[in-house]
CSV table of C-alpha atoms in Angstrom, one decimal:
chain,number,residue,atom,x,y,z
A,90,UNK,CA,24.4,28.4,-2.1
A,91,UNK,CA,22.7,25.6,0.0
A,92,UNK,CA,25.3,22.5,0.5
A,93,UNK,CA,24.3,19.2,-0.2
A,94,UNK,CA,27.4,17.8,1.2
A,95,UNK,CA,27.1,18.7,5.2
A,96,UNK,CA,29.2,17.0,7.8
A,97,UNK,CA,26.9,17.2,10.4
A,98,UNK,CA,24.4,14.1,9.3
A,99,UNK,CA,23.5,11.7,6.6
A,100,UNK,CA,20.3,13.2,5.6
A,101,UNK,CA,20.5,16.6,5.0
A,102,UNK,CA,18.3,18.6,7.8
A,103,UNK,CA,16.9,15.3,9.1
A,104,UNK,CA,17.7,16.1,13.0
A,105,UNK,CA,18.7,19.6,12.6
A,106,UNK,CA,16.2,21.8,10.8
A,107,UNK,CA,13.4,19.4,9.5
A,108,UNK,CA,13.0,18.4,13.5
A,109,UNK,CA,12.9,21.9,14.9
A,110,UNK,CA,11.0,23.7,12.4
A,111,UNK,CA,9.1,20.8,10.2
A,112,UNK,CA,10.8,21.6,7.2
A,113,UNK,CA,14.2,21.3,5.8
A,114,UNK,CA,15.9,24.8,5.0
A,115,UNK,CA,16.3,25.8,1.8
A,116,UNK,CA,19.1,28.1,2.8
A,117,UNK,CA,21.0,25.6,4.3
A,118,UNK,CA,20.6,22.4,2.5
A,119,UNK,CA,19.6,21.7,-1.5
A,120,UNK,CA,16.8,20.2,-2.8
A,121,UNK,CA,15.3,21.0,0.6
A,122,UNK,CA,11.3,21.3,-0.5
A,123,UNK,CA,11.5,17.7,-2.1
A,124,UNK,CA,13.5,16.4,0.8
A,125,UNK,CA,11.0,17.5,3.2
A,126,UNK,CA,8.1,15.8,1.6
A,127,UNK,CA,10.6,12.7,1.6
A,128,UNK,CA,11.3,12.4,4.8
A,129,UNK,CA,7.1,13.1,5.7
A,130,UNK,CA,6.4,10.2,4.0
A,131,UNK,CA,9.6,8.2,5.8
A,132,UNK,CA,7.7,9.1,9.0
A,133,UNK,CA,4.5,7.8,8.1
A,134,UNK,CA,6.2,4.3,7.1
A,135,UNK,CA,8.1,4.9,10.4
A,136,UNK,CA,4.7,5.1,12.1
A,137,UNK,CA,3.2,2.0,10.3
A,138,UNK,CA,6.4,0.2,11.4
A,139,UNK,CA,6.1,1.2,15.2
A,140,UNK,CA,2.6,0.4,15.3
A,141,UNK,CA,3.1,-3.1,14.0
A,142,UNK,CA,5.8,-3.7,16.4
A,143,UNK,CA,4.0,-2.4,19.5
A,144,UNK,CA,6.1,0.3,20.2
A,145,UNK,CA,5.1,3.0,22.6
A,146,UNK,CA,2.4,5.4,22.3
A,147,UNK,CA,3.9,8.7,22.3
A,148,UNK,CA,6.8,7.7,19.7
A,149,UNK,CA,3.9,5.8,17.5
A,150,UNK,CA,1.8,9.3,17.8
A,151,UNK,CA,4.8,11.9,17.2
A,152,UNK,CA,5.6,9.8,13.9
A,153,UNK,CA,1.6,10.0,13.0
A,154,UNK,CA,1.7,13.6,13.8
A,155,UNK,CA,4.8,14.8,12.2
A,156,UNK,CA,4.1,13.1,8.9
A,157,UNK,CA,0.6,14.7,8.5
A,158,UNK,CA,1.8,18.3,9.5
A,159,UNK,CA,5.1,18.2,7.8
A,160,UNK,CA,4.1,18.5,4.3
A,161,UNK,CA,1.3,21.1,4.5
A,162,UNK,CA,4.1,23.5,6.6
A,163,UNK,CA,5.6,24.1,2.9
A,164,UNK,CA,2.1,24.9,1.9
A,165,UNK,CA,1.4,28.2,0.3
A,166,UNK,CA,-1.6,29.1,0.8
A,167,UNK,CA,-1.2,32.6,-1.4
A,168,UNK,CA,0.0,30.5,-4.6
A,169,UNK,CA,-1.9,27.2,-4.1
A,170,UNK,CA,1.8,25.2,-4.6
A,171,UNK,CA,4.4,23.8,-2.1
A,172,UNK,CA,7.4,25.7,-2.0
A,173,UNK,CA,10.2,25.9,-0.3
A,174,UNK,CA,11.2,27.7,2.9
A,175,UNK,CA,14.1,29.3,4.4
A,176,UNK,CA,15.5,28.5,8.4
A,177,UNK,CA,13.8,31.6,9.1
A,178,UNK,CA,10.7,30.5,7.9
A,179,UNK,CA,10.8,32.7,4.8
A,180,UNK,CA,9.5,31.5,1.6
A,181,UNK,CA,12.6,30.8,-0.5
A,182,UNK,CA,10.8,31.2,-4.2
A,183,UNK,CA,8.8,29.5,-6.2
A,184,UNK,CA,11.7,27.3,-8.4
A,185,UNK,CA,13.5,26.1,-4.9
A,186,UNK,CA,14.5,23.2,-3.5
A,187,UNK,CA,13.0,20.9,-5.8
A,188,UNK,CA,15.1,17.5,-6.8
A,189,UNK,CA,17.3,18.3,-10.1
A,190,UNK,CA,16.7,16.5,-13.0
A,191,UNK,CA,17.4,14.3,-15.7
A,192,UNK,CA,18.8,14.0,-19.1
A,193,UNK,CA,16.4,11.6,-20.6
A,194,UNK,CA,14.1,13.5,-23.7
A,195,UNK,CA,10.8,14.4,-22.2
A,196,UNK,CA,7.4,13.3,-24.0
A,197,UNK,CA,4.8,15.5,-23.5
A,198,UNK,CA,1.6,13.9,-23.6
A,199,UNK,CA,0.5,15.2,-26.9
A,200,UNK,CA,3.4,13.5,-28.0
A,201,UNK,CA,5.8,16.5,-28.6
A,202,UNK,CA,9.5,15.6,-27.3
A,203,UNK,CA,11.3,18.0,-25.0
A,204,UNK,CA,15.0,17.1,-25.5
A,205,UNK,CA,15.8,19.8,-22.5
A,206,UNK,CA,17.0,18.4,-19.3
A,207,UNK,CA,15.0,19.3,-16.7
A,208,UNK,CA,13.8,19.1,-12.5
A,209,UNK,CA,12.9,15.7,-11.2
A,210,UNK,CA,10.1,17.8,-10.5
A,211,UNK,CA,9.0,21.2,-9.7
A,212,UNK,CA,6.3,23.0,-7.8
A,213,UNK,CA,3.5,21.4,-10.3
A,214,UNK,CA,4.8,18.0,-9.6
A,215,UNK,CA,5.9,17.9,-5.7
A,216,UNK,CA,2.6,19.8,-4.4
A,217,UNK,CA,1.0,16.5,-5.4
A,218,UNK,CA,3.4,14.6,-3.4
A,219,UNK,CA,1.5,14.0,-0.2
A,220,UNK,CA,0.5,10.2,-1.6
A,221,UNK,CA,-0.1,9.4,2.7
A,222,UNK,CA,-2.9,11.9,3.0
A,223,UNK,CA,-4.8,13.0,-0.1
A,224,UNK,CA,-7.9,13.4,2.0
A,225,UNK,CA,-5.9,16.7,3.0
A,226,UNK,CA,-4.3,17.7,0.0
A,227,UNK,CA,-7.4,17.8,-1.7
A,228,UNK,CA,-9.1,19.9,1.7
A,229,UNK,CA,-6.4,22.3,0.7
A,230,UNK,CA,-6.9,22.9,-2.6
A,231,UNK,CA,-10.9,23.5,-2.0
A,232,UNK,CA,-12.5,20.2,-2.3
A,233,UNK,CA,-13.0,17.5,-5.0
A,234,UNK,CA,-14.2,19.4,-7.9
A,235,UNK,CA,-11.4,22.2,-7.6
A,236,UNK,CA,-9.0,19.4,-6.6
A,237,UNK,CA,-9.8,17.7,-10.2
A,238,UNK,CA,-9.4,21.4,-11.6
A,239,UNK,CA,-6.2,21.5,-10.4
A,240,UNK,CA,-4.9,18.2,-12.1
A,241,UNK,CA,-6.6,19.3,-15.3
A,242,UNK,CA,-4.5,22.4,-15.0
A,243,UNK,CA,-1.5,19.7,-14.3
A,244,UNK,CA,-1.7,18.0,-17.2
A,245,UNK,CA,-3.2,20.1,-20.2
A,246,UNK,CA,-0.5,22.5,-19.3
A,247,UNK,CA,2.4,20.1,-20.2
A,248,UNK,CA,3.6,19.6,-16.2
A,249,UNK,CA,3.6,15.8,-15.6
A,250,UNK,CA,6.8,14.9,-16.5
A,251,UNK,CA,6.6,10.7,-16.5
A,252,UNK,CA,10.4,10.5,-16.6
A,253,UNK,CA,10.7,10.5,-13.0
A,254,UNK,CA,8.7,8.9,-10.2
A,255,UNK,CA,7.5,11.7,-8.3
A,256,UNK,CA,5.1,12.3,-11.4
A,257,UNK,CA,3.7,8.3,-11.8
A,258,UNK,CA,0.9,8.4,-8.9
A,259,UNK,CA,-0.5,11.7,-10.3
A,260,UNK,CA,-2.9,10.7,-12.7
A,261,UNK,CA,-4.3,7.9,-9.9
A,262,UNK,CA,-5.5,11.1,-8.1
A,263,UNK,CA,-8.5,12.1,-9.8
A,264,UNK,CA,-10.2,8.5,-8.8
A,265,UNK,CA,-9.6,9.4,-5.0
A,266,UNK,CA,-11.8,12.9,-5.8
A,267,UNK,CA,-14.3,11.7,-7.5
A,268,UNK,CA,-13.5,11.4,-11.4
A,269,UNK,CA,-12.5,8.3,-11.7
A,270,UNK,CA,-12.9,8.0,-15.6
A,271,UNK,CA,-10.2,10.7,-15.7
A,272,UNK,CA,-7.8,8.9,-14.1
A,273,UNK,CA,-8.8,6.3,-16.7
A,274,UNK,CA,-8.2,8.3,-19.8
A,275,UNK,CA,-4.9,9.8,-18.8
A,276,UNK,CA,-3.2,6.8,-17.8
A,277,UNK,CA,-4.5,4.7,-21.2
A,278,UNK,CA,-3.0,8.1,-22.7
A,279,UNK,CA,0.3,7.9,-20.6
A,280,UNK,CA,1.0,4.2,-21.2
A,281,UNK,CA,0.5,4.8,-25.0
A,282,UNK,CA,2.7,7.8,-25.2
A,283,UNK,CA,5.5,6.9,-22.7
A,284,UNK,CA,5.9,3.1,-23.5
A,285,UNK,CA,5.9,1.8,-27.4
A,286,UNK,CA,8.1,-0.1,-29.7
A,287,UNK,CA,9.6,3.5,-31.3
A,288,UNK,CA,13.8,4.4,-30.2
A,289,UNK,CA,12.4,7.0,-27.4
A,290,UNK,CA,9.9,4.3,-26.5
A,291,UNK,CA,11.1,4.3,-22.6
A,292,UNK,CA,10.7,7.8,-21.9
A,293,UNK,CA,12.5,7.8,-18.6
A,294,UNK,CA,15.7,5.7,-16.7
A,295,UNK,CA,14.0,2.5,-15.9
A,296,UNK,CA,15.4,3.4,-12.4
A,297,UNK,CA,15.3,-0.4,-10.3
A,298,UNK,CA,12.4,-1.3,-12.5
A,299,UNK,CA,9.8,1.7,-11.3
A,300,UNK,CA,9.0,2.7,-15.2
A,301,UNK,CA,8.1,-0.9,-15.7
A,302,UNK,CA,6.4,-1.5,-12.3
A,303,UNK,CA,4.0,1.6,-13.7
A,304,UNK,CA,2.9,0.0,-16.7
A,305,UNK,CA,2.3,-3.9,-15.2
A,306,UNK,CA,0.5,-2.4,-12.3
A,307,UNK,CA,-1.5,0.2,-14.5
A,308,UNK,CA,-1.9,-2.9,-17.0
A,309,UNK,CA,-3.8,-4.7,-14.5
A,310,UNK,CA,-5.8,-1.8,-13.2
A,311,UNK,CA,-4.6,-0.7,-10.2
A,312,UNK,CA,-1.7,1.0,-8.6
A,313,UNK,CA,-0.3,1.5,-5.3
A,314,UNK,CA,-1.0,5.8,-4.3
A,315,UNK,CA,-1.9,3.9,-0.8
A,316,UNK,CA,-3.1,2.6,-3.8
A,317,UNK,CA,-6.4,3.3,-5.7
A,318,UNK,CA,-7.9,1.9,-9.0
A,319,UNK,CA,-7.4,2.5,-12.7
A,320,UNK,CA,-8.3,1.0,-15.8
A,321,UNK,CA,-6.8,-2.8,-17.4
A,322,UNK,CA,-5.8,-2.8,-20.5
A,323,UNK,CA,-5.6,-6.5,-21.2
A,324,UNK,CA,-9.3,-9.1,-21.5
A,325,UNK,CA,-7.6,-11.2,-18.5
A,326,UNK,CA,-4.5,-11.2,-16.5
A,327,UNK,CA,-3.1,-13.9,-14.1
A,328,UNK,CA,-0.6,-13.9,-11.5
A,329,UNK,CA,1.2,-16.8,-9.7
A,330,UNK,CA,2.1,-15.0,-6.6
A,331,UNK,CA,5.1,-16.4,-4.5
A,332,UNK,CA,4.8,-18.5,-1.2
A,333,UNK,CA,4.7,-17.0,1.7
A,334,UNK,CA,7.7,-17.0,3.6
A,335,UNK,CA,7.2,-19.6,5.9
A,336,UNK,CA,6.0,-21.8,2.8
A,337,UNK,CA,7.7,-23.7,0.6
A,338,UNK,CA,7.3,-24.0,-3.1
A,339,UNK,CA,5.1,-27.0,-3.0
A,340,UNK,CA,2.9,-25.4,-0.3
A,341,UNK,CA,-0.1,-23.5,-1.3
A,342,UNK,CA,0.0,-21.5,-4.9
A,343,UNK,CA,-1.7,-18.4,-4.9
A,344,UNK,CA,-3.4,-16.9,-8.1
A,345,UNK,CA,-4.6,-13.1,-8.7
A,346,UNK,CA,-7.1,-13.2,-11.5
A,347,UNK,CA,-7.8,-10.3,-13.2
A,348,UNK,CA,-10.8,-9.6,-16.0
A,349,UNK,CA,-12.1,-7.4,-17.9
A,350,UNK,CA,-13.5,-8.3,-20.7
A,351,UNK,CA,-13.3,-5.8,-23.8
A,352,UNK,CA,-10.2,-3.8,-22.4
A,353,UNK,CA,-8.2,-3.4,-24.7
A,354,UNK,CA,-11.3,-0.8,-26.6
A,355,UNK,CA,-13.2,0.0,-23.7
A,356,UNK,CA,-11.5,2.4,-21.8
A,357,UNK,CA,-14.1,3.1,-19.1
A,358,UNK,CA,-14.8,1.0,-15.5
A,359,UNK,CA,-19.1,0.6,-15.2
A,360,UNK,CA,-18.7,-1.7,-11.5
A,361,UNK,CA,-15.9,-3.2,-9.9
A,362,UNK,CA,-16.1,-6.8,-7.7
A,363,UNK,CA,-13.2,-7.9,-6.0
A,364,UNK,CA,-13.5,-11.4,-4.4
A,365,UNK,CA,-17.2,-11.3,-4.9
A,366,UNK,CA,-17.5,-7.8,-3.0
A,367,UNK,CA,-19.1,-5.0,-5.5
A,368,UNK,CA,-16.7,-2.3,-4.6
A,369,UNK,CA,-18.5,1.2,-4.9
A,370,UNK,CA,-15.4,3.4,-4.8
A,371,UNK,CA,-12.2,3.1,-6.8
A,372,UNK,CA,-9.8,1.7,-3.6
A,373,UNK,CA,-8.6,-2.1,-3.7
A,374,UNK,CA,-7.0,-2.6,-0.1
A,375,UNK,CA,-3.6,-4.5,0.3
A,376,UNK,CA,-5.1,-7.0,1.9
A,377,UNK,CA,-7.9,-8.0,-0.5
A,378,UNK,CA,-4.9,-9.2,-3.0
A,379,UNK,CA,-2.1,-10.8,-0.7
A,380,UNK,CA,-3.8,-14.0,-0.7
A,381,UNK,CA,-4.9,-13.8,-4.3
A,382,UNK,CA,-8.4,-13.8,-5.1
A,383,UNK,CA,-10.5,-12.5,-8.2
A,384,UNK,CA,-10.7,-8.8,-9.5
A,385,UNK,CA,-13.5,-8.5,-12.1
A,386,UNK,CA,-14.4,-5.1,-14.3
A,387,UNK,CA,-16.7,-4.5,-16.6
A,388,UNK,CA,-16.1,-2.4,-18.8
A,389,UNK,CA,-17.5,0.3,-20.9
A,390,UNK,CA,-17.2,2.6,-24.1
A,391,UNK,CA,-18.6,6.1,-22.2
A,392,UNK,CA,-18.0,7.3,-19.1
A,393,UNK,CA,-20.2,5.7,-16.2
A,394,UNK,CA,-21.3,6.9,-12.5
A,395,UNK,CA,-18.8,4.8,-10.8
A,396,UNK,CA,-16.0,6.5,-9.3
A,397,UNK,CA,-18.1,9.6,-11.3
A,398,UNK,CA,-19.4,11.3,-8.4
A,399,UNK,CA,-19.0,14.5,-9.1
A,400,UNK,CA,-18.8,14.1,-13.0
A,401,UNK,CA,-21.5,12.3,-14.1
């Protein structure tokens, strides 16, 4: 049985096996498939980090590199899923190293509950988990419209499990291939299922506030894959954001305005203008909100050709 308690280092195959080989070893360590994908995505934040602080090239390039090929080595091409692998390189089975679960009641989203514990995730859930490189996980799995296949398969088969946070930037997916109204309709679906004034109205451990932060983000449209757009729910949303840090409170205020007008019915985004700039695609950049500004949809009752490319 792989130990999760080595004494060798902190994070289990960090510096050992995850260095050498690009993956963490199932036979060695647990949860070693969802760990690997972890510590990808640590890299790439590494390698944001290092290029802000001017840090050399070759360390800035081998963070880069590692956290693009590091995923995709758990990549099985024969089954279409990540799974996890063995020191030897071995696949180690389909139901491997994935993160265990919790004891929180599952809803599905046809609103059955599933009072069975279960994984944190599982090879549906975690072969999604690239959230720094979507261009290639979609590549992979043959291109947009078999991408959106794929996630159609995800969640009419029961799979997304919004308990847990590997699960919450799934349904976000579809507007980066090209169907952005789907994204639309199954996160209206997921916020109406998984949050609600009924005793199982929290579906998951609010876990430092990330079942919340879903909602409020998805609430106002948007949500942070690297992040991409949804759908509001609300007519008009407003946000005094915090001074900057060298600021004080008196300094200057900055507002995020958010509206879209007929919401809370329409469930479908016709055009998109952030700060007066008619966005075409379904991505709101970091910086077109840290200094506030205006977001305006319009909305719509049927499915439009934005974000629709290769729907309508």
């Amino acid at each position: 049985m792989a130990s999760q308690d080595v004494d060798f280092e902190v994070r289990a195959g960090l510096s050992s096996t995850y260095a050498e080989n690009g993956w963490v070893a199932n036979d060695i360590h647990s949860e070693s498939a969802s760990r690997t994908l972890d510590y990808a995505y640590d890299d790439y934040a590494a390698y944001k980090l290092a290029s802000a602080l001017n840090k050399s090239s070759d360390i800035v390039n081998f963070l880069l590199e590692r956290s693009l090929s590091a995923p995709f080595t758990l990549y099985n091409n024969e089954t279409g899923f990540m799974e996890a692998r063995n020191a030897n390189g071995s696949w180690a089975g389909e139901t491997m190293g994935f993160t265990e679960g919790s004891n929180f009641p599952r809803l599905c989203i046809h609103g059955v509950i599933d009072k069975l514990p279960g994984p944190t995730g599982d090879k549906w859930i975690y072969t999604f988990d690239v959230v720094h490189d979507i261009p290639s996980l979609i590549a992979k799995r043959g291109g947009n419209k078999s991408f959106v296949q794929s996630l159609d398969e995800h969640f009419d088969g029961g799979h997304n499990d919004h308990r847990n946070e590997p699960s919450h930037h799934i349904p976000y997916l579809y507007a980066l291939a090209g169907a952005a109204s789907k994204t639309q309709e199954r996160v209206r679906e997921i916020a109406q299922v998984n949050y609600n004034n009924t005793p199982p109205g929290l579906s998951g451990n609010e876990d430092c506030g990330q079942m919340s932060s879903w909602y409020i983000f998805s609430a106002m449209g948007f949500y942070p894959v690297n992040p991409v757009s949804g759908e509001p729910f609300f007519d008009k949303i407003t946000i005094q954001l915090p001074p900057k840090p060298h600021q004080t409170n008196n300094q200057q205020r900055r507002t995020l305005s958010i509206t879209a007008l007929g919401a809370p019915t329409k469930p479908y985004v016709k055009s998109l203008i952030v700060n007066g700039r008619s966005l075409d695609t379904p991505i709101i950049r970091h910086e077109d909100i840290t200094d506030g500004g205006e977001i305006v949809f319009e909305m719509s009752d049927v499915v439009e050709e934005w974000g629709n490319k290769d729907l309508v």
